[in-house]
Short mmCIF file of C-alpha atoms in Angstrom, two decimals:
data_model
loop_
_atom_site.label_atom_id
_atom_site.label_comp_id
_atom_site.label_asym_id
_atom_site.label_seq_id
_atom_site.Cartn_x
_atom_site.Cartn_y
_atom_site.Cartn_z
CA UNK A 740 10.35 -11.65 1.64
CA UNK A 741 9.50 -8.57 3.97
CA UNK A 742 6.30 -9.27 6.01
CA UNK A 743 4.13 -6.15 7.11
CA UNK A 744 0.94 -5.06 8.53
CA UNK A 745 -2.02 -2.60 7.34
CA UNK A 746 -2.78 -0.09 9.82
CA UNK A 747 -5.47 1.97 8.91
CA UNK A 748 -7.87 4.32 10.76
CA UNK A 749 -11.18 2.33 11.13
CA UNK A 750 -14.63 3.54 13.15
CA UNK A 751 -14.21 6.27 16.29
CA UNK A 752 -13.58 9.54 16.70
CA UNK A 753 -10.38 10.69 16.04
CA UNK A 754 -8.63 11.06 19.31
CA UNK A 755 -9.82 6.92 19.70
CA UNK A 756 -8.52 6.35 16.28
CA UNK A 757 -5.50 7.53 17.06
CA UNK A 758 -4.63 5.91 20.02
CA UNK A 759 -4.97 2.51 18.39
CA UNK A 760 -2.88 3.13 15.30
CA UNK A 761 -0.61 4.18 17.31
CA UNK A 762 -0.44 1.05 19.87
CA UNK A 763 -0.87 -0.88 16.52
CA UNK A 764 2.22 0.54 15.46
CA UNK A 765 4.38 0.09 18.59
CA UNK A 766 3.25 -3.81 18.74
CA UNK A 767 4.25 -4.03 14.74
CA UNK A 768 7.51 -2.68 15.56
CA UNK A 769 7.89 -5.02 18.70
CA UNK A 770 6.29 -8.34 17.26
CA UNK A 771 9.88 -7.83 14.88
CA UNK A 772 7.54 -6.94 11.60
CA UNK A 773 9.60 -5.28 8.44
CA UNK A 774 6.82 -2.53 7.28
CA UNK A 775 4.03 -1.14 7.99
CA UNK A 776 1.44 0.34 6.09
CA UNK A 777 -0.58 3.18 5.85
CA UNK A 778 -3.62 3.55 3.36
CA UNK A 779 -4.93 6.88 2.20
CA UNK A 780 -8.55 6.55 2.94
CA UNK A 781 -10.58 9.39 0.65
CA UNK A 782 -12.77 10.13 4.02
CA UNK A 783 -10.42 9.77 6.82
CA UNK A 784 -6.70 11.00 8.54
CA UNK A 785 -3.96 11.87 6.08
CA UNK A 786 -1.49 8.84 5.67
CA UNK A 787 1.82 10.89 6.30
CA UNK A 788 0.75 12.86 9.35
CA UNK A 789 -0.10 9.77 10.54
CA UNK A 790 3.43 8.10 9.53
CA UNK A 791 5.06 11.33 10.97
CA UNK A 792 3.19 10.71 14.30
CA UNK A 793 4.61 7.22 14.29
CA UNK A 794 8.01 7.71 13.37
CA UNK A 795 7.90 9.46 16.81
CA UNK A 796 6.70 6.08 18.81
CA UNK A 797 8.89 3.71 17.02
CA UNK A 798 12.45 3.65 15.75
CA UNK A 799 13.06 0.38 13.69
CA UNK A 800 10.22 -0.64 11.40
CA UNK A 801 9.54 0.73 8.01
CA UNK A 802 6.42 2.88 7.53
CA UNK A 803 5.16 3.44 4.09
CA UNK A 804 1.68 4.62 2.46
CA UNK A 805 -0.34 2.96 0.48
CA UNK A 806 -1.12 4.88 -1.29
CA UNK A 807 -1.15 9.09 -1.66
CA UNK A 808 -2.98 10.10 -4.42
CA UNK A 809 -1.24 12.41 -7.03
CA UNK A 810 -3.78 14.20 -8.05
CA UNK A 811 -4.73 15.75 -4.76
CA UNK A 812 -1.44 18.13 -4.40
CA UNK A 813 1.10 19.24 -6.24
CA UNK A 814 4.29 17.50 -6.50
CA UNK A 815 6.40 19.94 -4.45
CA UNK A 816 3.49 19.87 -1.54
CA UNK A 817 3.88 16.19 -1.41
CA UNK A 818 7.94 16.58 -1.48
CA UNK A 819 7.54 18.90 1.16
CA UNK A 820 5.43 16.68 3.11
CA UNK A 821 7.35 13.43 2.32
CA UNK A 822 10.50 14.75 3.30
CA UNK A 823 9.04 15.75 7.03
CA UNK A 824 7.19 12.54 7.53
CA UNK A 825 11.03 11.38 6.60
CA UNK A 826 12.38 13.23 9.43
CA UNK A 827 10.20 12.43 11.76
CA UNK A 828 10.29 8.68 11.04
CA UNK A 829 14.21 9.15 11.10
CA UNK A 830 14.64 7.76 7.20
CA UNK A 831 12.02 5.03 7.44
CA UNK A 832 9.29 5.93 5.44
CA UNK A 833 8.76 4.24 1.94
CA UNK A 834 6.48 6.87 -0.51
CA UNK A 835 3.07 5.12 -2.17
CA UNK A 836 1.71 7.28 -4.40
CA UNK A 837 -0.47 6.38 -7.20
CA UNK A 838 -2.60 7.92 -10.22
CA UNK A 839 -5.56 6.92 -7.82
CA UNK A 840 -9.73 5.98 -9.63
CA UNK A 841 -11.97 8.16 -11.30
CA UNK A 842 -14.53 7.44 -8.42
CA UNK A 843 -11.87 9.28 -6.47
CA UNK A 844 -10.34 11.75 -8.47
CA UNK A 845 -13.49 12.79 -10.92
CA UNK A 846 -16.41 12.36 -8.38
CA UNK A 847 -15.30 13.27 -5.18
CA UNK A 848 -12.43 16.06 -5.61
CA UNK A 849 -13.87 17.28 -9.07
CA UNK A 850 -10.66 17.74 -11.01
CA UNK A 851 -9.90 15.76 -14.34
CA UNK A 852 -8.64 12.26 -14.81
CA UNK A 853 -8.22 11.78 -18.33
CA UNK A 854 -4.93 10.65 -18.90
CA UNK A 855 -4.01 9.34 -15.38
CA UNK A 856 -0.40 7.51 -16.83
CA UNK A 857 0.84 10.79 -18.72
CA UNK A 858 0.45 12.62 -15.04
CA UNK A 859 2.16 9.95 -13.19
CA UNK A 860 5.00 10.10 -15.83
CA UNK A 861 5.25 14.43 -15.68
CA UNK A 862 4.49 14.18 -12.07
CA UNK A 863 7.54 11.75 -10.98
CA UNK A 864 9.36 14.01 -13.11
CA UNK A 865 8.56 16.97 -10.17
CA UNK A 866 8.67 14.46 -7.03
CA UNK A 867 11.80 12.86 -7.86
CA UNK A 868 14.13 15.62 -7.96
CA UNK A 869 12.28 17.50 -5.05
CA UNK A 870 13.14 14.34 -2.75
CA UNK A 871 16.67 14.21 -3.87
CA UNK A 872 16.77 17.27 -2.54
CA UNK A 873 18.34 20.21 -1.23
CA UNK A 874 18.63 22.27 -4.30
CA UNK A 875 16.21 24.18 -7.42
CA UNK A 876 13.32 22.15 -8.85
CA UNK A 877 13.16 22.98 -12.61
CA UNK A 878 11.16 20.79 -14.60
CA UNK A 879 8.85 22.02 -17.91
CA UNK A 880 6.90 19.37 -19.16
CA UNK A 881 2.89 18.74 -20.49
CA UNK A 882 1.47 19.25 -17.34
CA UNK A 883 3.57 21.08 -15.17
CA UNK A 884 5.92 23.96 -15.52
CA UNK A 885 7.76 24.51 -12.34
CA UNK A 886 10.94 26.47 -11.10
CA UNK A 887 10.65 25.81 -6.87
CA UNK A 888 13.77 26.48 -4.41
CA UNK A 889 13.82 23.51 -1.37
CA UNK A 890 16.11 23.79 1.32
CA UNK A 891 14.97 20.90 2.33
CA UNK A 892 17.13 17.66 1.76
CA UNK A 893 16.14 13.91 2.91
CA UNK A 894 17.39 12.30 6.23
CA UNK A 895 17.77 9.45 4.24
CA UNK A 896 17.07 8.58 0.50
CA UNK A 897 12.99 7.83 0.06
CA UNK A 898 11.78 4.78 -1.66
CA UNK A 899 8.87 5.84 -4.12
CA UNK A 900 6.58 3.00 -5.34
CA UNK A 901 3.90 3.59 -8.08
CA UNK A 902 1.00 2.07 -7.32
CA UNK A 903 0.74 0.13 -11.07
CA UNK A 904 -1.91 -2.19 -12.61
CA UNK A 905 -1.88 -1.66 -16.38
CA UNK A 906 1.33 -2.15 -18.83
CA UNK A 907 2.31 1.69 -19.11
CA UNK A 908 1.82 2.19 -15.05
CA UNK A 909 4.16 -0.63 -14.75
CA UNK A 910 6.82 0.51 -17.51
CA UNK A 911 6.77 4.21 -15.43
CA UNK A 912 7.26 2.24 -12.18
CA UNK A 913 10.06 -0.05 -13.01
CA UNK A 914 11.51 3.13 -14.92
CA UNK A 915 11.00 5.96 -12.72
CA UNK A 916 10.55 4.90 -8.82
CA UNK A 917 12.05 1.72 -6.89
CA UNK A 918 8.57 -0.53 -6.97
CA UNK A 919 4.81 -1.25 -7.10
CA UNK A 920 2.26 -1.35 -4.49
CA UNK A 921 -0.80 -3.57 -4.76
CA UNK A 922 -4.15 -4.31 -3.97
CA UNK A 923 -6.61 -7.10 -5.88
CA UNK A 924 -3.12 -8.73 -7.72
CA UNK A 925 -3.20 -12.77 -7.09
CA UNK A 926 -0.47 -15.03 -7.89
CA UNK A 927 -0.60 -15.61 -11.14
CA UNK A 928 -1.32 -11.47 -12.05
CA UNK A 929 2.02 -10.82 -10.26
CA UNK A 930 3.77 -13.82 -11.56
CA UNK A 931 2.56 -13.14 -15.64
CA UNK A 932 1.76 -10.01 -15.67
CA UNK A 933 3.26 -7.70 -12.66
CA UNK A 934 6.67 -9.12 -11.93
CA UNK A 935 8.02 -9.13 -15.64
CA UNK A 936 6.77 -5.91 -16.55
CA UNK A 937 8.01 -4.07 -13.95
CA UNK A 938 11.52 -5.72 -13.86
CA UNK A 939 12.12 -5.75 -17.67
CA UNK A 940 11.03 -1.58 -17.16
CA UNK A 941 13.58 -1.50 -14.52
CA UNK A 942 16.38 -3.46 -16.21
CA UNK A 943 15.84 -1.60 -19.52
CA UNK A 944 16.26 1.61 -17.31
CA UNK A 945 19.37 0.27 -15.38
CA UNK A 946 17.27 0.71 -12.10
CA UNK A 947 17.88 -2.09 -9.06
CA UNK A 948 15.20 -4.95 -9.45
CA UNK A 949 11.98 -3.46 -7.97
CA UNK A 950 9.74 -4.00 -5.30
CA UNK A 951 6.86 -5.64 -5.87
CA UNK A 952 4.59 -5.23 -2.53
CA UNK A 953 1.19 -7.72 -2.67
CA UNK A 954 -1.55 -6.12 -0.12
CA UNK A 955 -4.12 -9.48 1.21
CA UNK A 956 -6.18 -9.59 3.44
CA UNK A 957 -5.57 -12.52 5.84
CA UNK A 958 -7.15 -14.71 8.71
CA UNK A 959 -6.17 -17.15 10.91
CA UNK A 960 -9.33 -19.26 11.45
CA UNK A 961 -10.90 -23.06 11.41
CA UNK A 962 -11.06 -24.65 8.04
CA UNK A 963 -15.21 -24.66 8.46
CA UNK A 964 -14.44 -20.88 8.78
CA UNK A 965 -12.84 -20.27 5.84
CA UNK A 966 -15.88 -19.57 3.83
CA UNK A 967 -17.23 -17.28 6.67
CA UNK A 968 -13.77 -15.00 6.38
CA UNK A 969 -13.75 -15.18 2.30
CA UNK A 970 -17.51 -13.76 2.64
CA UNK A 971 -16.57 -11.39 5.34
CA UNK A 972 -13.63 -9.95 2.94
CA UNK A 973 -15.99 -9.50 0.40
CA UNK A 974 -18.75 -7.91 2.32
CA UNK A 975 -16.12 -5.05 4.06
CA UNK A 976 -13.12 -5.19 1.37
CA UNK A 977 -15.44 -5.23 -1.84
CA UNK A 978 -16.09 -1.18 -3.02
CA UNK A 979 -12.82 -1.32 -5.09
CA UNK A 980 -13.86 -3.54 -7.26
CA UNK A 981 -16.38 -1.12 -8.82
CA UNK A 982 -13.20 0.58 -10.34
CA UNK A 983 -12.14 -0.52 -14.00
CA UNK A 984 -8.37 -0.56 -13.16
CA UNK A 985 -9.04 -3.10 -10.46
CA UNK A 986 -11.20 -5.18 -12.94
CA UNK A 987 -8.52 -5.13 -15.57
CA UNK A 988 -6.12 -6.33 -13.12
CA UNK A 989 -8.24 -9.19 -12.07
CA UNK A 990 -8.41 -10.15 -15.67
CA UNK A 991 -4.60 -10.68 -15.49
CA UNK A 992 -5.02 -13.89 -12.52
CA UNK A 993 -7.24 -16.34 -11.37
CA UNK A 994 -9.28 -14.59 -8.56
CA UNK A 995 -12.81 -12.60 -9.33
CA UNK A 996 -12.90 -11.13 -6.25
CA UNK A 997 -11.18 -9.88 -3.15
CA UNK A 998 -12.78 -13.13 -0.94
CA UNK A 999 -10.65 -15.09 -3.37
CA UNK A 1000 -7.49 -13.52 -2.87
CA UNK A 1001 -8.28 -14.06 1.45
CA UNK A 1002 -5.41 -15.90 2.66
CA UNK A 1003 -7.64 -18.06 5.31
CA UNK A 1004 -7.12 -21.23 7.29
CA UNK A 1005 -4.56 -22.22 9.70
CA UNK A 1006 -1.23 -21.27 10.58
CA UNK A 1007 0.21 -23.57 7.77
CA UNK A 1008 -2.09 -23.13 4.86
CA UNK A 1009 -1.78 -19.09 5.40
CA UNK A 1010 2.37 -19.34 5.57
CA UNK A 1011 1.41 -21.58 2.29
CA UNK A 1012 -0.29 -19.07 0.68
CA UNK A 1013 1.93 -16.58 1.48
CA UNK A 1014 4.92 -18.53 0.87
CA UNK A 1015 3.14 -18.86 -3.40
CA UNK A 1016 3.15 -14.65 -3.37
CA UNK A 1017 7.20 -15.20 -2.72
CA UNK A 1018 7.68 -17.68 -5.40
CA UNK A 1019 5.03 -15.80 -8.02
CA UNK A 1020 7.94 -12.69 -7.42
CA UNK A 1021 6.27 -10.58 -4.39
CA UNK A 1022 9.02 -8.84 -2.45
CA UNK A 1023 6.91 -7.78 0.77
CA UNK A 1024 3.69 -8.66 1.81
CA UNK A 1025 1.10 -5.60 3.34
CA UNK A 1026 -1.41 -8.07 5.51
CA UNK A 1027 -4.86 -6.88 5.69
CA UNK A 1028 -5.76 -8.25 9.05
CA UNK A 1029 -9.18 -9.74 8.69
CA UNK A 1030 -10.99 -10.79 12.12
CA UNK A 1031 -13.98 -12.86 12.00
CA UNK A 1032 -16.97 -12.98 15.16
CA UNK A 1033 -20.25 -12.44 15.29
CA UNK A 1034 -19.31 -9.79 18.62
CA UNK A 1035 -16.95 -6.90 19.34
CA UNK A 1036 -14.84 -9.38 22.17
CA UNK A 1037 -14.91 -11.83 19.03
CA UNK A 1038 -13.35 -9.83 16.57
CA UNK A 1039 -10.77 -8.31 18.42
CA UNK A 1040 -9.97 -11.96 19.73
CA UNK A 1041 -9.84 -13.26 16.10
CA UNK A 1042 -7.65 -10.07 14.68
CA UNK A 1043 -5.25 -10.60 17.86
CA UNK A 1044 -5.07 -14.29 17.31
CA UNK A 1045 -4.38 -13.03 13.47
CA UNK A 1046 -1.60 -10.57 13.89
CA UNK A 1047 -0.02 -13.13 16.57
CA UNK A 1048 0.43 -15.78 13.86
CA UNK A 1049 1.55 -13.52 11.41
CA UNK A 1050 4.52 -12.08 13.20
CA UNK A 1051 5.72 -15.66 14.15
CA UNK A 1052 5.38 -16.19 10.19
CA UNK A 1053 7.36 -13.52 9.14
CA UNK A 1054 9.97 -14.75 10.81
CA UNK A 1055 10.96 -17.87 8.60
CA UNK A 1056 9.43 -16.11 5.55
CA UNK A 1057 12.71 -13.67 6.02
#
């Protein structure tokens, strides 16, 4: 199983925010992690500037997103894009993209989200070809009608993973793109509900198995702290929850909220924990680093402490 790291921008101004993704990135990359990755935040720096920015500072470890909402751009914007992030990063990057939430789509950009499956499906049929790339993008279908010249062509072949909750997401994943990204998918969702849909779609396709990448937050704590960091997760990690595809997917496992999917405890019980996401069919893990402290010095101690332990993991989850 690949082991990787969540770097996203967090509080500061942007020339702070910066800096530290980037140092974040050049320890991943030096600690000997597999991936890194990079959410789209609705409020904050675009995920594959950032990635093409990083590509420059490192030259081994993947960097995907997690994920780029479709809706936002059109497909050949996002080929374009992609396929300079790709050059930059020297063939590393891995493409998230996903239909995204109505809370992000509807009420902050304004623009519909009615059918949000059908788009994926006409939308991959745009992206796909544009990647593949150099060459004429024709493609006619519901939503899109599109005849687009690229001269562009990929350094190296992209990875796209759908980010996939619901049976038809899943069938378009394992059909149409190389994997799944997820957030608020326990064990037992991936094991029942994720891992055969998505490989029966893929099989039925005559597609590679898929990836299956399982985002977590995790911390490296006390065992009388592991109720403070469960808390903590839900306090900070909580807003997506509100969205009905999240809740649907909870209804698949065993965990009602994001504090119960917190990987927390020692060094053993988290390589434990993580070691169940292998054996439920996860091919990666994205770790949501998850300090705990009650000061600044504290929280950066705990998230070091947290990323330490997780790199020395990785290596014997390989």
């Amino acid at each position: 199983m690949r082991t990787g790291v969540m770097i996203g921008p967090e509080k500061g101004d942007a020339a702070r925010k910066l800096d530290r993704m980037l140092a974040d990135i050049e320890w991943g990359e030096s600690a000997g992690l597999d991936t890194a990755w990079i959410p789209q935040i609705p409020t904050d720096f675009d995920a594959l500037i950032t990635i093409a920015l990083m590509g420059l500072k490192t030259t081994r470890i993947e960097l995907g997103t997690a994920v780029v909402p479709l809706p936002a751009q059109h497909p050949i914007a996002l080929a374009r894009q992609a396929l300079s992030a790709q050059a930059a990063a020297s063939g590393r990057l891995a493409l998230g993209v996903g239909p995204s939430h109505h809370w992000i789509v509807r009420d902050m950009l304004g623009l519909p989200y009615d059918k949000p499956a059908a788009y994926t499906r006409d939308y991959l049929d745009v992206l796909n070809p544009a990647l593949r790339g150099p060459g004429s993008v024709d493609v006619q279908n519901e939503t899109f009608t599109v005849h687009n010249p690229l001269d562009l062509g990929p350094v190296a072949p992209i990875p796209v993973l759908v980010a996939a909750l619901g049976p038809v997401m899943l069938r378009i994943a394992g059909e149409r793109a190389d994997g799944t990204v997820l957030w608020m998918a326990d064990e037992r969702a991936i094991a029942d509900h994720i891992a055969p849909k998505i490989t029966k779609a893929a099989a039925e396709a005559g597609r590679p198995a898929p990836r299956i990448v399982a985002g977590l937050p995790v911390c490296l704590c006390r065992p009388d702290e592991v109720d403070q960091a469960k808390e903590r997760a839900n306090r900070i990690l909580a807003e997506a929850e509100v969205s009905p595809n999240y809740q649907r997917l909870l209804d698949q496992g065993d965990a009602r909220n994001v504090g119960d999917m917190c990987i927390a405890g020692d060094e053993a019980a988290i390589e434990a924990g993580l070691r169940r996401y292998a054996e439920a069919g996860a091919t990666d893990v994205s770790v949501r680093l998850l300090p705990i402290g009650d000061t600044l010095d504290e929280l950066r101690a705990s998230k070091r402490r947290t990323r330490e332990m997780i790199a020395e993991v990785a290596q014997r989850l390989r």
